[in-house]
């Protein structure tokens, strides 16, 4: 049973906007084979609350499947997560770089470049904004605290919970 009902102004015959969300790799002992493509429910619930249909795009290395799924999407939502590997913005690894996820980097950069090419709206949250920047040809500071003198503190961990900001 879905607890979050779509907005009351959404007509039953009105086409719902489909928002593609690239999945992240998830490892869990409760999953057969221990690997899954997943999206946190908070992002899915937010889309449902505003009347959109979330389309989870699994981590696959098949351009035909990715093209098919992106052909169904009216928009792309890039969610938060770990660092993007610096190879994608022509840098070498610097001290302070944290966890990277090569398969997720490849999937999100591929989908984002396709969205930009096809003029599909992209909404980036945290890491997602960074993916959008890199896909558009930009670069990143790998670790602001160590690379920018007198930088404002951007990361509250471990002093505060991850969602403190």
Coordinates of C-alpha atoms in Angstrom, one line a residue:
X1 CA 0.0 0.0 0.0
X2 CA 1.3 3.4 -0.9
X3 CA 1.0 5.8 2.0
X4 CA 1.8 9.0 0.0
X5 CA -1.1 9.9 -2.2
X6 CA -0.5 12.1 -5.3
X7 CA -1.6 15.7 -5.1
X8 CA -5.4 16.1 -5.3
X9 CA -5.0 18.4 -8.3
X10 CA -3.6 15.5 -10.4
X11 CA -6.4 14.4 -12.7
X12 CA -6.7 10.6 -13.3
X13 CA -6.4 11.0 -17.0
X14 CA -3.4 13.5 -16.7
X15 CA -0.1 12.1 -17.7
X16 CA 2.3 11.9 -14.8
X17 CA 5.8 13.3 -15.2
X18 CA 8.4 10.5 -15.2
X19 CA 11.7 11.3 -13.4
X20 CA 14.6 9.0 -14.0
X21 CA 16.8 8.4 -10.9
X22 CA 20.1 6.6 -11.5
X23 CA 20.5 3.8 -8.9
X24 CA 23.4 3.4 -6.6
X25 CA 25.1 0.0 -5.9
X26 CA 23.9 -1.5 -2.7
X27 CA 25.4 -4.5 -0.9
X28 CA 23.3 -6.4 1.7
X29 CA 23.4 -9.9 3.1
X30 CA 19.6 -10.1 2.8
X31 CA 19.8 -9.8 -1.0
X32 CA 20.4 -12.9 -3.2
X33 CA 23.8 -12.4 -4.6
X34 CA 24.4 -9.5 -2.1
X35 CA 24.2 -6.8 -4.8
X36 CA 21.3 -4.5 -5.8
X37 CA 20.6 -1.3 -7.6
X38 CA 18.8 1.0 -5.1
X39 CA 17.5 4.5 -4.5
X40 CA 16.8 5.8 -1.0
X41 CA 13.1 6.0 -0.3
X42 CA 13.3 9.6 0.7
X43 CA 13.9 10.6 -3.0
X44 CA 11.2 8.3 -4.3
X45 CA 8.7 9.5 -1.7
X46 CA 9.4 13.2 -2.6
X47 CA 8.7 12.6 -6.2
X48 CA 5.5 10.7 -5.5
X49 CA 4.3 13.5 -3.2
X50 CA 4.5 16.0 -6.0
X51 CA 2.7 13.7 -8.5
X52 CA 5.7 12.4 -10.4
X53 CA 6.5 8.8 -11.3
X54 CA 10.0 7.8 -10.2
X55 CA 11.8 5.6 -12.7
X56 CA 14.8 3.8 -11.1
X57 CA 17.6 3.4 -13.6
X58 CA 19.7 0.4 -12.6
X59 CA 23.4 0.2 -12.9
X60 CA 23.8 -1.6 -16.3
X61 CA 26.5 -1.3 -18.9
X62 CA 24.1 -1.6 -21.9
X63 CA 23.6 1.6 -23.9
X64 CA 20.5 0.3 -25.5
X65 CA 18.8 -0.3 -22.2
X66 CA 19.9 3.1 -20.9
X67 CA 18.6 4.8 -24.1
X68 CA 15.3 3.0 -23.7
X69 CA 14.9 4.1 -20.1
X70 CA 16.0 7.7 -20.8
X71 CA 13.5 7.8 -23.6
X72 CA 10.7 7.3 -21.0
X73 CA 12.0 10.1 -18.7
X74 CA 10.8 13.7 -18.7
X75 CA 13.6 14.6 -16.3
X76 CA 16.6 13.3 -14.4
X77 CA 17.2 13.5 -10.7
X78 CA 20.8 13.0 -9.5
X79 CA 21.0 12.2 -5.8
X80 CA 23.6 12.6 -3.1
X81 CA 26.5 10.2 -2.4
X82 CA 30.2 9.7 -2.4
X83 CA 32.9 11.5 -4.3
X84 CA 33.3 11.4 -8.1
X85 CA 36.6 9.9 -9.2
X86 CA 38.9 12.7 -10.4
X87 CA 39.8 10.9 -13.6
X88 CA 36.4 12.2 -14.9
X89 CA 37.6 15.8 -14.6
X90 CA 41.3 15.3 -15.7
X91 CA 42.8 15.3 -12.2
X92 CA 44.9 12.9 -10.2
X93 CA 43.8 11.7 -6.7
X94 CA 44.6 14.3 -4.0
X95 CA 44.8 13.6 -0.2
X96 CA 41.3 14.0 1.3
X97 CA 39.4 12.2 -1.5
X98 CA 37.0 9.8 0.0
X99 CA 35.1 6.8 -1.3
X100 CA 34.5 6.7 -5.0
X101 CA 32.0 4.4 -6.9
X102 CA 33.3 3.8 -10.5
X103 CA 30.1 2.1 -11.8
X104 CA 27.9 4.8 -10.4
X105 CA 30.1 7.5 -11.8
X106 CA 29.9 6.0 -15.3
X107 CA 26.1 5.5 -15.2
X108 CA 25.4 9.0 -13.9
X109 CA 27.8 10.8 -16.2
X110 CA 26.5 8.8 -19.2
X111 CA 22.8 9.7 -18.3
X112 CA 23.6 13.3 -17.5
X113 CA 25.5 13.9 -20.8
X114 CA 22.5 12.3 -22.6
X115 CA 20.1 14.6 -20.7
X116 CA 22.2 17.7 -21.5
X117 CA 22.4 16.7 -25.2
X118 CA 18.7 16.1 -25.5
X119 CA 17.7 19.1 -23.3
X120 CA 16.1 17.0 -20.6
X121 CA 15.8 18.8 -17.3
X122 CA 18.3 17.7 -14.7
X123 CA 17.9 18.2 -10.9
X124 CA 21.1 17.6 -8.9
X125 CA 21.2 17.2 -5.1
X126 CA 24.7 17.4 -3.4
X127 CA 26.8 14.9 -5.3
X128 CA 24.3 15.3 -8.2
X129 CA 25.2 18.9 -8.7
X130 CA 28.9 17.8 -8.9
X131 CA 28.0 15.1 -11.5
X132 CA 26.1 17.8 -13.5
X133 CA 29.1 20.1 -13.3
X134 CA 31.6 17.3 -14.4
X135 CA 29.3 16.1 -17.2
X136 CA 29.1 19.7 -18.5
X137 CA 32.9 19.9 -18.6
X138 CA 33.6 21.4 -15.2
X139 CA 36.1 20.4 -12.5
X140 CA 35.9 20.0 -8.7
X141 CA 37.9 20.6 -5.6
X142 CA 38.5 17.1 -4.3
X143 CA 38.9 18.3 -0.7
X144 CA 38.1 21.9 -0.1
X145 CA 39.6 21.9 3.4
X146 CA 43.1 20.8 2.2
X147 CA 43.1 22.5 -1.2
X148 CA 41.6 26.0 -0.4
X149 CA 43.4 28.0 2.2
X150 CA 41.1 29.5 4.9
X151 CA 38.0 27.8 3.3
X152 CA 34.8 27.7 5.2
X153 CA 34.1 24.3 6.8
X154 CA 31.9 22.4 4.3
X155 CA 31.8 19.0 6.1
X156 CA 30.6 18.7 9.6
X157 CA 31.5 15.0 10.0
X158 CA 32.4 13.5 12.5
X159 CA 31.3 16.3 14.8
X160 CA 27.6 16.1 13.7
X161 CA 25.3 13.7 11.9
X162 CA 25.5 13.4 8.2
X163 CA 22.2 15.3 7.7
X164 CA 23.2 18.2 10.0
X165 CA 23.8 20.6 7.1

